[in-house]
Structures are given as C-alpha cells and as structure tokens.
Amino acid sequence: MNIENMKIISIDDNKTNLLIIESYAKLLSLKIDSFTEPKEALISIESCEYDLVIVDYMMPDIDGLEFIKRFRENNTDTPIIMLTAVGDDMQLQIKALEYGANDFLSKPINAPAFKARIINMLKLRKSQLLLKDKALLLQEEVDKATFRLKESEQEILQMLGKTAEYKDPETNAHTQRVAHYCKLLTKAYGLDEELQDIIYYASPFHDIGKIGIPDRILLKAGKLDDDEYNIMKKHSQIGYEILKGSKSKYLKAGGVIAYNHHEKYDGSGYPNGLKGENIPLFGRITAIADVFDALTSNRPYKKAWNIDEAFNLLLEEKEKHFDPILVDLFIKNKDIVIDIYNKFLQEKN
C-alpha cells in the first residue's frame, strides 16, 4: 500500500529529535509539519488534516498525555505514536493507551523500528480512509436510488390521481390545483414538510371513488335527484375501499381524505356525520380546497364563480361546512391562492 505524500505532524520540545524525525519522514516521501510548542500544534490541527501524529511525552506546559487527550476530543481516528524515554514505566504506556495512543517509540529513536511503526500506522490510516470513502460512496448510491424510487412513486401517484378526471374533461387540472391548495393550507397550519408532501400527493385521490359512479349521474348537466345524489355520495366509501389496504403512506392518507372530505364541521356532512375536530385534519383541509376549486371551475351543471364570490362562500360557511381556523388561514393566504389559480388557468389556456 503506497504511503507517499501522506501527512504527519511531529511535536517535541527538542529540536534535534524533530530534525531526526523529519529526515526519516523525507526518506519515506512523507509530508511533515514540526512543532516545538504543543499549543501551536493543536492550533495547526484545527485547520489541517493529518494522517499520523507523533508526540513526545516529556514536554513543558503540555505533556504528551495532555496533548493526546485534547487531540482526541475532536479526532478519534488519526493514529498517534507517543515517544517515551527508555525506562519509562508500563503505567505511563497504559495511561497513554487509555487517552488514545496507538503505539510507542523509545528514545533514542531506532531507525528500523521507527520506519516499521510509521509504515504500519500510515497503512492503518489509509485503510480507514478507503473504508470511509467506500461507505460514503455506498451511501451516495443509496441516496440516489432512494431519490429515483421516490420520483417514480410520485409520478405514479400523480398519474393515478388523475383517474377520476378521465371521464370528466371539465375538471381538467382539478386535482393539481387541489393538491397545491392543500399543501398551502397544511404549511399555513404549521405542519412539517413531510406532512405537506403527503397531502400534496394524497389529496388528488379525494374523488377516486367516482370511477364507481355511473356516467349518467357523474356527467349529468342538471341537478341530481335524491336517488342520484345518494348514489353519488357513495364515491367517498368507494374511494376509501380502494385505498385503505395500501402500505403506501400517500395512498393511506388518500383513503382517509376520500372518506372524509365531504364531512362538514357542523356534523351535517357524509358519510358518517362527523363533527368538528372529529373529522381528520386532512379531510377538513381537502374539503376547503375541493369546494373552492369546484366553485371557481366550470362544471357540466354550472359556470365558474369568480374568485371573490368563492372566498365569500368560504366565509359564510365558517363553522358550518368548514373548519373556521382553516378558512381564516386560506383567506390570509389569498394572494398565493390566486397565484395557484392563475397558474393552472394559464396552463389550461
């Protein structure tokens, strides 16, 4: 294993010892920085990465043990060789090992022993770096694969979310607008980015159950009679049944939304007549986004309302149809809502 150009640092208050170590290092084609002051060496280590530390034990102010202790506070990997005088007791070496030393050299320095220890420690360091690089490379590949998988999942979700629109061209881009309105409301409500992401991809499934509703009812231009309306209301249950068994967090959330987005805050909604905060939050959020977009879009049975009329309806239905806190947040972000509306209006045109 090639150790040329690896970088070491040598700390010893004896300049002669430093010169000897420098000469041996140069024979091995190593780069070396030498210090007689341990404090200066510690400062250098903060800005420069070394592959090996060689430190003398007997030094004034800061001895080798204290130096090793301070060095290991921020660096647990770089090998350390401590120089000791012949006759230093075993207790010192044990203490040095406890502080983080990896090997020892006795003074006066023996050239063959020095060379062998230096080579062994630098090979250890190089192996550490190679393993670290491989680990980083592997993690990078895992991250790339995860990103590609998530991208594919999100693409599939967007395509599936348009399923309910397939039979009804008048609702073009409805699911996209609802998704953006829902994400806006979720963010304004203070939920984290993960939940914003989930509702963005889950809310387009709110009407997935309409694929089970006959076209004569789904596309009827006039008002539905009572029997037709009761059949139409079944789309909430159908959507839930389609999505409830999924392991995907997006589809699970889509099932909750499909089931609950027609519940009303005062308890007069369907399918279960839930009231207030008993209605899941994602259902309450999607209810506002869905109704607002339905009002401002052309449908077989009506012309689109203007923006201000739709906002006024939301205000009128506070605490009746809609969660009052969410309505206030939607109105507070009126400019962003209008930007979303105009963006998809332009795309449609």
mmCIF file of C-alpha atoms in Angstrom:
data_model
loop_
_atom_site.group_PDB
_atom_site.id
_atom_site.type_symbol
_atom_site.label_atom_id
_atom_site.label_comp_id
_atom_site.label_asym_id
_atom_site.label_seq_id
_atom_site.Cartn_x
_atom_site.Cartn_y
_atom_site.Cartn_z
ATOM 1 C CA MET A 1 0.000 0.000 0.000
ATOM 2 C CA ASN A 2 1.509 3.322 -1.098
ATOM 3 C CA ILE A 3 2.021 5.838 1.726
ATOM 4 C CA GLU A 4 3.880 8.527 -0.232
ATOM 5 C CA ASN A 5 2.759 12.128 0.349
ATOM 6 C CA MET A 6 0.737 11.230 3.416
ATOM 7 C CA LYS A 7 0.963 13.988 6.008
ATOM 8 C CA ILE A 8 2.264 13.685 9.568
ATOM 9 C CA ILE A 9 2.757 16.107 12.447
ATOM 10 C CA SER A 10 5.624 15.850 14.952
ATOM 11 C CA ILE A 11 5.621 17.580 18.353
ATOM 12 C CA ASP A 12 8.732 17.636 20.545
ATOM 13 C CA ASP A 13 10.389 20.431 22.533
ATOM 14 C CA ASN A 14 13.772 19.011 21.492
ATOM 15 C CA LYS A 15 14.693 20.372 18.051
ATOM 16 C CA THR A 16 17.255 17.614 17.486
ATOM 17 C CA ASN A 17 14.561 14.959 17.819
ATOM 18 C CA LEU A 18 12.388 16.903 15.393
ATOM 19 C CA LEU A 19 15.169 17.031 12.801
ATOM 20 C CA ILE A 20 15.784 13.279 13.121
ATOM 21 C CA ILE A 21 12.063 12.526 12.604
ATOM 22 C CA GLU A 22 11.941 14.940 9.653
ATOM 23 C CA SER A 23 14.866 13.177 7.960
ATOM 24 C CA TYR A 24 13.247 9.746 8.378
ATOM 25 C CA ALA A 25 9.920 11.090 7.106
ATOM 26 C CA LYS A 26 11.554 12.507 3.986
ATOM 27 C CA LEU A 27 13.172 9.123 3.268
ATOM 28 C CA LEU A 28 9.623 7.705 3.201
ATOM 29 C CA SER A 29 8.429 10.582 0.940
ATOM 30 C CA LEU A 30 6.088 11.872 3.610
ATOM 31 C CA LYS A 31 4.974 15.438 4.237
ATOM 32 C CA ILE A 32 5.714 16.612 7.754
ATOM 33 C CA ASP A 33 4.996 19.624 9.968
ATOM 34 C CA SER A 34 7.140 20.006 13.110
ATOM 35 C CA PHE A 35 6.377 21.938 16.300
ATOM 36 C CA THR A 36 8.276 22.583 19.496
ATOM 37 C CA GLU A 37 5.191 24.150 21.103
ATOM 38 C CA PRO A 38 2.257 21.762 21.708
ATOM 39 C CA LYS A 39 -0.263 24.636 21.784
ATOM 40 C CA GLU A 40 0.809 25.740 18.298
ATOM 41 C CA ALA A 41 0.454 22.145 17.097
ATOM 42 C CA LEU A 42 -3.098 21.960 18.453
ATOM 43 C CA ILE A 43 -3.980 25.135 16.565
ATOM 44 C CA SER A 44 -2.490 23.710 13.357
ATOM 45 C CA ILE A 45 -4.508 20.519 13.750
ATOM 46 C CA GLU A 46 -7.734 22.553 13.766
ATOM 47 C CA SER A 47 -7.124 23.748 10.209
ATOM 48 C CA CYS A 48 -5.104 20.892 8.707
ATOM 49 C CA GLU A 49 -5.886 17.178 8.479
ATOM 50 C CA TYR A 50 -3.004 14.868 9.337
ATOM 51 C CA ASP A 51 -2.619 11.138 8.760
ATOM 52 C CA LEU A 52 -0.366 10.499 11.765
ATOM 53 C CA VAL A 53 0.603 12.275 14.991
ATOM 54 C CA ILE A 54 4.000 11.734 16.636
ATOM 55 C CA VAL A 55 4.221 13.372 20.070
ATOM 56 C CA ASP A 56 6.855 13.298 22.784
ATOM 57 C CA TYR A 57 5.786 12.560 26.357
ATOM 58 C CA MET A 58 8.183 14.831 28.265
ATOM 59 C CA MET A 59 7.351 18.420 27.304
ATOM 60 C CA PRO A 60 6.875 21.571 29.405
ATOM 61 C CA ASP A 61 3.437 23.184 29.825
ATOM 62 C CA ILE A 62 1.528 20.420 28.000
ATOM 63 C CA ASP A 63 2.948 16.894 28.165
ATOM 64 C CA GLY A 64 2.224 14.096 25.699
ATOM 65 C CA LEU A 65 -0.677 12.668 27.672
ATOM 66 C CA GLU A 66 -2.478 16.014 27.856
ATOM 67 C CA PHE A 67 -1.816 16.630 24.167
ATOM 68 C CA ILE A 68 -3.334 13.265 23.227
ATOM 69 C CA LYS A 69 -6.348 13.940 25.445
ATOM 70 C CA ARG A 70 -7.033 17.308 23.799
ATOM 71 C CA PHE A 71 -6.445 15.949 20.303
ATOM 72 C CA ARG A 72 -8.877 13.064 20.823
ATOM 73 C CA GLU A 73 -11.672 15.456 21.827
ATOM 74 C CA ASN A 74 -12.182 16.267 18.139
ATOM 75 C CA ASN A 75 -10.393 13.435 16.345
ATOM 76 C CA THR A 76 -10.936 9.790 17.224
ATOM 77 C CA ASP A 77 -9.451 8.174 14.105
ATOM 78 C CA THR A 78 -5.989 9.542 13.289
ATOM 79 C CA PRO A 79 -3.251 7.225 14.641
ATOM 80 C CA ILE A 80 -0.921 8.546 17.369
ATOM 81 C CA ILE A 81 2.590 7.402 18.241
ATOM 82 C CA MET A 82 3.962 8.644 21.553
ATOM 83 C CA LEU A 83 7.705 8.956 22.147
ATOM 84 C CA THR A 84 8.902 7.861 25.580
ATOM 85 C CA ALA A 85 12.297 7.694 27.230
ATOM 86 C CA VAL A 86 13.941 4.330 27.837
ATOM 87 C CA GLY A 87 12.926 3.195 31.301
ATOM 88 C CA ASP A 88 9.525 4.925 31.382
ATOM 89 C CA ASP A 89 7.221 2.619 33.300
ATOM 90 C CA MET A 90 4.386 0.487 31.967
ATOM 91 C CA GLN A 91 1.791 2.572 33.817
ATOM 92 C CA LEU A 92 2.613 5.530 31.570
ATOM 93 C CA GLN A 93 2.005 3.483 28.429
ATOM 94 C CA ILE A 94 -1.254 2.138 29.813
ATOM 95 C CA LYS A 95 -2.383 5.698 30.562
ATOM 96 C CA ALA A 96 -1.400 6.780 27.051
ATOM 97 C CA LEU A 97 -3.414 3.937 25.537
ATOM 98 C CA GLU A 98 -6.419 4.939 27.647
ATOM 99 C CA TYR A 99 -6.115 8.501 26.333
ATOM 100 C CA GLY A 100 -5.979 7.309 22.721
ATOM 101 C CA ALA A 101 -2.366 6.498 21.746
ATOM 102 C CA ASN A 102 -1.954 3.676 19.220
ATOM 103 C CA ASP A 103 1.762 2.851 19.525
ATOM 104 C CA PHE A 104 5.027 3.864 21.211
ATOM 105 C CA LEU A 105 8.646 4.597 20.274
ATOM 106 C CA SER A 106 11.505 4.759 22.736
ATOM 107 C CA LYS A 107 14.195 7.406 22.554
ATOM 108 C CA PRO A 108 16.828 7.469 21.250
ATOM 109 C CA ILE A 109 14.915 6.625 18.072
ATOM 110 C CA ASN A 110 15.894 3.410 16.343
ATOM 111 C CA ALA A 111 15.683 3.867 12.564
ATOM 112 C CA PRO A 112 14.324 0.403 11.592
ATOM 113 C CA ALA A 113 11.779 0.462 14.445
ATOM 114 C CA PHE A 114 10.724 3.981 13.539
ATOM 115 C CA LYS A 115 10.249 3.071 9.888
ATOM 116 C CA ALA A 116 8.237 -0.085 10.730
ATOM 117 C CA ARG A 117 5.899 1.711 13.118
ATOM 118 C CA ILE A 118 5.376 4.678 10.781
ATOM 119 C CA ILE A 119 4.549 2.400 7.865
ATOM 120 C CA ASN A 120 2.132 0.300 9.960
ATOM 121 C CA MET A 121 0.304 3.342 11.334
ATOM 122 C CA LEU A 122 0.009 5.009 7.920
ATOM 123 C CA LYS A 123 -1.268 1.801 6.335
ATOM 124 C CA LEU A 124 -3.876 1.684 9.094
ATOM 125 C CA ARG A 125 -4.821 5.277 8.359
ATOM 126 C CA LYS A 126 -5.064 4.644 4.628
ATOM 127 C CA SER A 127 -7.296 1.641 5.235
ATOM 128 C CA GLN A 128 -9.544 3.821 7.419
ATOM 129 C CA LEU A 129 -9.808 6.431 4.683
ATOM 130 C CA LEU A 130 -10.549 3.849 1.991
ATOM 131 C CA LEU A 131 -13.297 2.306 4.108
ATOM 132 C CA LYS A 132 -14.714 5.750 4.800
ATOM 133 C CA ASP A 133 -14.698 6.599 1.091
ATOM 134 C CA LYS A 134 -16.430 3.327 0.266
ATOM 135 C CA ALA A 135 -19.039 3.956 2.935
ATOM 136 C CA LEU A 136 -19.658 7.459 1.588
ATOM 137 C CA LEU A 137 -19.825 6.131 -1.957
ATOM 138 C CA LEU A 138 -22.290 3.437 -0.906
ATOM 139 C CA GLN A 139 -24.433 5.971 0.947
ATOM 140 C CA GLU A 140 -24.408 8.233 -2.097
ATOM 141 C CA GLU A 141 -25.610 5.364 -4.287
ATOM 142 C CA VAL A 142 -28.321 4.502 -1.740
ATOM 143 C CA ASP A 143 -29.435 8.150 -1.680
ATOM 144 C CA LYS A 144 -29.567 8.256 -5.492
ATOM 145 C CA ALA A 145 -31.566 5.036 -5.666
ATOM 146 C CA THR A 146 -33.953 6.272 -2.958
ATOM 147 C CA PHE A 147 -34.460 9.544 -4.825
ATOM 148 C CA ARG A 148 -35.154 7.715 -8.097
ATOM 149 C CA LEU A 149 -37.604 5.408 -6.334
ATOM 150 C CA LYS A 150 -39.401 8.339 -4.714
ATOM 151 C CA GLU A 151 -39.502 10.158 -8.054
ATOM 152 C CA SER A 152 -41.090 7.120 -9.710
ATOM 153 C CA GLU A 153 -43.585 6.701 -6.869
ATOM 154 C CA GLN A 154 -44.608 10.347 -7.069
ATOM 155 C CA GLU A 155 -45.005 10.155 -10.848
ATOM 156 C CA ILE A 156 -47.275 7.114 -10.473
ATOM 157 C CA LEU A 157 -49.278 8.881 -7.760
ATOM 158 C CA GLN A 158 -49.825 11.914 -9.980
ATOM 159 C CA MET A 159 -50.967 9.721 -12.854
ATOM 160 C CA LEU A 160 -53.330 7.710 -10.671
ATOM 161 C CA GLY A 161 -54.662 10.895 -9.077
ATOM 162 C CA LYS A 162 -55.986 11.973 -12.469
ATOM 163 C CA THR A 163 -58.055 8.788 -12.830
ATOM 164 C CA ALA A 164 -61.271 10.384 -11.570
ATOM 165 C CA GLU A 165 -60.857 13.237 -14.062
ATOM 166 C CA TYR A 166 -60.553 10.923 -17.060
ATOM 167 C CA LYS A 167 -64.312 10.711 -17.602
ATOM 168 C CA ASP A 168 -64.889 14.394 -16.893
ATOM 169 C CA PRO A 169 -62.865 16.844 -19.038
ATOM 170 C CA GLU A 170 -64.490 19.811 -17.287
ATOM 171 C CA THR A 171 -62.494 19.020 -14.166
ATOM 172 C CA ASN A 172 -59.167 19.288 -16.004
ATOM 173 C CA ALA A 173 -56.305 20.188 -13.610
ATOM 174 C CA HIS A 174 -58.729 20.000 -10.653
ATOM 175 C CA THR A 175 -56.573 17.520 -8.761
ATOM 176 C CA GLN A 176 -53.422 19.573 -9.328
ATOM 177 C CA ARG A 177 -54.996 22.750 -8.005
ATOM 178 C CA VAL A 178 -56.483 20.927 -5.024
ATOM 179 C CA ALA A 179 -53.051 19.450 -4.255
ATOM 180 C CA HIS A 180 -51.445 22.902 -4.241
ATOM 181 C CA TYR A 181 -54.231 24.450 -2.174
ATOM 182 C CA CYS A 182 -53.953 21.587 0.347
ATOM 183 C CA LYS A 183 -50.189 21.921 0.637
ATOM 184 C CA LEU A 184 -50.557 25.673 1.153
ATOM 185 C CA LEU A 185 -53.104 25.160 3.938
ATOM 186 C CA THR A 186 -51.040 22.429 5.589
ATOM 187 C CA LYS A 187 -47.994 24.700 5.649
ATOM 188 C CA ALA A 188 -50.039 27.643 6.963
ATOM 189 C CA TYR A 189 -51.410 25.372 9.704
ATOM 190 C CA GLY A 190 -47.836 24.738 10.842
ATOM 191 C CA LEU A 191 -47.397 21.115 9.821
ATOM 192 C CA ASP A 192 -43.918 19.908 8.843
ATOM 193 C CA GLU A 193 -42.602 19.373 5.319
ATOM 194 C CA GLU A 194 -43.211 15.619 5.380
ATOM 195 C CA LEU A 195 -46.931 16.112 6.059
ATOM 196 C CA GLN A 196 -47.082 18.855 3.434
ATOM 197 C CA ASP A 197 -45.553 16.382 0.992
ATOM 198 C CA ILE A 198 -48.004 13.627 1.971
ATOM 199 C CA ILE A 199 -51.134 15.740 1.494
ATOM 200 C CA TYR A 200 -49.808 17.125 -1.784
ATOM 201 C CA TYR A 201 -49.628 13.629 -3.278
ATOM 202 C CA ALA A 202 -52.592 12.164 -1.366
ATOM 203 C CA SER A 203 -55.263 14.841 -1.890
ATOM 204 C CA PRO A 204 -55.656 14.154 -5.647
ATOM 205 C CA PHE A 205 -57.259 10.840 -4.611
ATOM 206 C CA HIS A 206 -60.163 12.568 -2.866
ATOM 207 C CA ASP A 207 -62.567 11.734 -5.704
ATOM 208 C CA ILE A 208 -61.015 8.457 -6.870
ATOM 209 C CA GLY A 209 -64.252 6.715 -5.880
ATOM 210 C CA LYS A 210 -66.087 8.479 -8.715
ATOM 211 C CA ILE A 211 -64.801 5.804 -11.076
ATOM 212 C CA GLY A 212 -67.533 3.653 -9.489
ATOM 213 C CA ILE A 213 -70.322 6.169 -10.212
ATOM 214 C CA PRO A 214 -72.378 5.698 -13.431
ATOM 215 C CA ASP A 215 -71.738 8.297 -16.153
ATOM 216 C CA ARG A 216 -75.440 9.200 -16.331
ATOM 217 C CA ILE A 217 -75.098 10.562 -12.803
ATOM 218 C CA LEU A 218 -71.484 11.740 -12.808
ATOM 219 C CA LEU A 219 -71.882 13.754 -16.033
ATOM 220 C CA LYS A 220 -75.480 14.860 -15.621
ATOM 221 C CA ALA A 221 -75.851 18.504 -16.653
ATOM 222 C CA GLY A 222 -78.760 19.268 -14.350
ATOM 223 C CA LYS A 223 -79.353 18.908 -10.640
ATOM 224 C CA LEU A 224 -79.287 15.381 -9.247
ATOM 225 C CA ASP A 225 -82.482 13.998 -7.793
ATOM 226 C CA ASP A 226 -82.457 12.400 -4.334
ATOM 227 C CA ASP A 227 -81.768 8.870 -5.572
ATOM 228 C CA GLU A 228 -78.979 10.057 -7.876
ATOM 229 C CA TYR A 229 -77.460 12.134 -5.089
ATOM 230 C CA ASN A 230 -77.458 9.146 -2.741
ATOM 231 C CA ILE A 231 -75.616 7.128 -5.370
ATOM 232 C CA MET A 232 -73.140 9.980 -5.930
ATOM 233 C CA LYS A 233 -72.401 10.124 -2.187
ATOM 234 C CA LYS A 234 -71.158 6.540 -2.343
ATOM 235 C CA HIS A 235 -67.951 7.726 -4.046
ATOM 236 C CA SER A 236 -66.482 8.545 -0.610
ATOM 237 C CA GLN A 237 -66.892 4.952 0.584
ATOM 238 C CA ILE A 238 -65.730 3.559 -2.768
ATOM 239 C CA GLY A 239 -62.576 5.674 -2.687
ATOM 240 C CA TYR A 240 -61.816 4.551 0.846
ATOM 241 C CA GLU A 241 -62.321 0.885 -0.035
ATOM 242 C CA ILE A 242 -59.935 1.211 -2.989
ATOM 243 C CA LEU A 243 -57.120 2.781 -0.972
ATOM 244 C CA LYS A 244 -57.479 1.549 2.623
ATOM 245 C CA GLY A 245 -55.325 -1.578 2.281
ATOM 246 C CA SER A 246 -52.302 0.164 0.810
ATOM 247 C CA LYS A 247 -48.905 0.153 2.525
ATOM 248 C CA SER A 248 -48.015 3.500 0.916
ATOM 249 C CA LYS A 249 -48.277 6.452 3.312
ATOM 250 C CA TYR A 250 -49.576 8.539 0.405
ATOM 251 C CA LEU A 251 -52.330 6.107 -0.552
ATOM 252 C CA LYS A 252 -53.286 5.527 3.086
ATOM 253 C CA ALA A 253 -53.674 9.282 3.506
ATOM 254 C CA GLY A 254 -55.590 9.354 0.211
ATOM 255 C CA GLY A 255 -58.044 6.845 1.650
ATOM 256 C CA VAL A 256 -58.608 8.991 4.748
ATOM 257 C CA ILE A 257 -59.154 12.049 2.540
ATOM 258 C CA ALA A 258 -61.506 10.251 0.154
ATOM 259 C CA TYR A 259 -63.594 9.046 3.087
ATOM 260 C CA ASN A 260 -63.785 12.349 4.971
ATOM 261 C CA HIS A 261 -63.606 15.291 2.571
ATOM 262 C CA HIS A 262 -67.421 15.586 2.416
ATOM 263 C CA GLU A 263 -67.864 15.676 6.180
ATOM 264 C CA LYS A 264 -68.951 19.098 7.469
ATOM 265 C CA TYR A 265 -67.751 20.948 10.537
ATOM 266 C CA ASP A 266 -71.281 21.189 11.961
ATOM 267 C CA GLY A 267 -71.874 17.434 11.562
ATOM 268 C CA SER A 268 -74.239 17.635 8.591
ATOM 269 C CA GLY A 269 -71.882 16.029 6.077
ATOM 270 C CA TYR A 270 -71.429 12.462 4.856
ATOM 271 C CA PRO A 271 -70.759 9.529 5.028
ATOM 272 C CA ASN A 272 -70.582 9.444 8.845
ATOM 273 C CA GLY A 273 -71.842 12.839 10.027
ATOM 274 C CA LEU A 274 -68.582 13.595 11.854
ATOM 275 C CA LYS A 275 -68.368 16.939 13.610
ATOM 276 C CA GLY A 276 -65.625 19.490 14.316
ATOM 277 C CA GLU A 277 -62.185 18.110 15.055
ATOM 278 C CA ASN A 278 -63.514 14.555 14.947
ATOM 279 C CA ILE A 279 -63.120 14.986 11.210
ATOM 280 C CA PRO A 280 -59.482 14.089 10.344
ATOM 281 C CA LEU A 281 -57.415 17.206 9.641
ATOM 282 C CA PHE A 282 -56.527 16.126 6.110
ATOM 283 C CA GLY A 283 -60.252 15.739 5.405
ATOM 284 C CA ARG A 284 -61.008 19.244 6.739
ATOM 285 C CA ILE A 285 -58.185 20.753 4.673
ATOM 286 C CA THR A 286 -59.183 18.977 1.465
ATOM 287 C CA ALA A 287 -62.824 19.975 1.941
ATOM 288 C CA ILE A 288 -61.897 23.668 1.627
ATOM 289 C CA ALA A 289 -59.558 23.106 -1.325
ATOM 290 C CA ASP A 290 -62.073 20.900 -3.144
ATOM 291 C CA VAL A 291 -65.071 23.203 -2.704
ATOM 292 C CA PHE A 292 -63.098 26.333 -3.552
ATOM 293 C CA ASP A 293 -61.787 24.768 -6.750
ATOM 294 C CA ALA A 294 -65.204 23.366 -7.672
ATOM 295 C CA LEU A 295 -66.755 26.825 -7.265
ATOM 296 C CA THR A 296 -64.109 28.515 -9.421
ATOM 297 C CA SER A 297 -64.246 25.876 -12.195
ATOM 298 C CA ASN A 298 -66.716 25.218 -14.973
ATOM 299 C CA ARG A 299 -68.759 22.080 -14.408
ATOM 300 C CA PRO A 300 -71.483 20.394 -16.530
ATOM 301 C CA TYR A 301 -74.129 21.838 -14.203
ATOM 302 C CA LYS A 302 -72.733 25.376 -13.651
ATOM 303 C CA LYS A 303 -70.419 28.155 -14.751
ATOM 304 C CA ALA A 304 -67.337 29.066 -12.728
ATOM 305 C CA TRP A 305 -67.740 31.623 -9.946
ATOM 306 C CA ASN A 306 -65.314 34.497 -9.715
ATOM 307 C CA ILE A 307 -62.607 34.358 -7.044
ATOM 308 C CA ASP A 308 -64.213 36.851 -4.649
ATOM 309 C CA GLU A 309 -67.549 35.018 -4.720
ATOM 310 C CA ALA A 310 -65.785 31.785 -3.794
ATOM 311 C CA PHE A 311 -63.911 33.415 -0.900
ATOM 312 C CA ASN A 312 -67.163 34.895 0.382
ATOM 313 C CA LEU A 313 -68.813 31.470 0.336
ATOM 314 C CA LEU A 314 -65.992 30.067 2.473
ATOM 315 C CA LEU A 315 -66.501 32.878 4.980
ATOM 316 C CA GLU A 316 -70.261 32.287 5.054
ATOM 317 C CA GLU A 317 -69.707 28.574 5.715
ATOM 318 C CA LYS A 318 -67.242 29.005 8.610
ATOM 319 C CA GLU A 319 -68.208 26.710 11.494
ATOM 320 C CA LYS A 320 -70.955 25.222 9.313
ATOM 321 C CA HIS A 321 -69.295 23.445 6.407
ATOM 322 C CA PHE A 322 -65.682 24.359 7.145
ATOM 323 C CA ASP A 323 -63.177 24.497 9.991
ATOM 324 C CA PRO A 324 -63.068 28.228 10.909
ATOM 325 C CA ILE A 325 -59.331 28.246 11.634
ATOM 326 C CA LEU A 326 -58.537 26.725 8.241
ATOM 327 C CA VAL A 327 -60.860 29.164 6.447
ATOM 328 C CA ASP A 328 -59.075 32.100 8.091
ATOM 329 C CA LEU A 329 -55.686 30.695 7.046
ATOM 330 C CA PHE A 330 -56.919 30.193 3.469
ATOM 331 C CA ILE A 331 -58.187 33.790 3.321
ATOM 332 C CA LYS A 332 -54.972 35.061 4.921
ATOM 333 C CA ASN A 333 -53.041 33.482 2.047
ATOM 334 C CA LYS A 334 -55.416 34.804 -0.597
ATOM 335 C CA ASP A 335 -52.614 36.130 -2.827
ATOM 336 C CA ILE A 336 -50.943 32.713 -3.010
ATOM 337 C CA VAL A 337 -54.298 31.030 -3.663
ATOM 338 C CA ILE A 338 -54.898 33.399 -6.585
ATOM 339 C CA ASP A 339 -51.391 32.698 -7.923
ATOM 340 C CA ILE A 340 -52.144 28.957 -7.915
ATOM 341 C CA TYR A 341 -55.494 29.541 -9.609
ATOM 342 C CA ASN A 342 -53.944 31.730 -12.326
ATOM 343 C CA LYS A 343 -51.038 29.365 -12.909
ATOM 344 C CA PHE A 344 -53.276 26.450 -13.846
ATOM 345 C CA LEU A 345 -55.699 28.704 -15.686
ATOM 346 C CA GLN A 346 -52.805 29.754 -17.931
ATOM 347 C CA GLU A 347 -51.725 26.118 -18.402
ATOM 348 C CA LYS A 348 -55.245 25.176 -19.388
ATOM 349 C CA ASN A 349 -55.361 28.004 -21.904
#
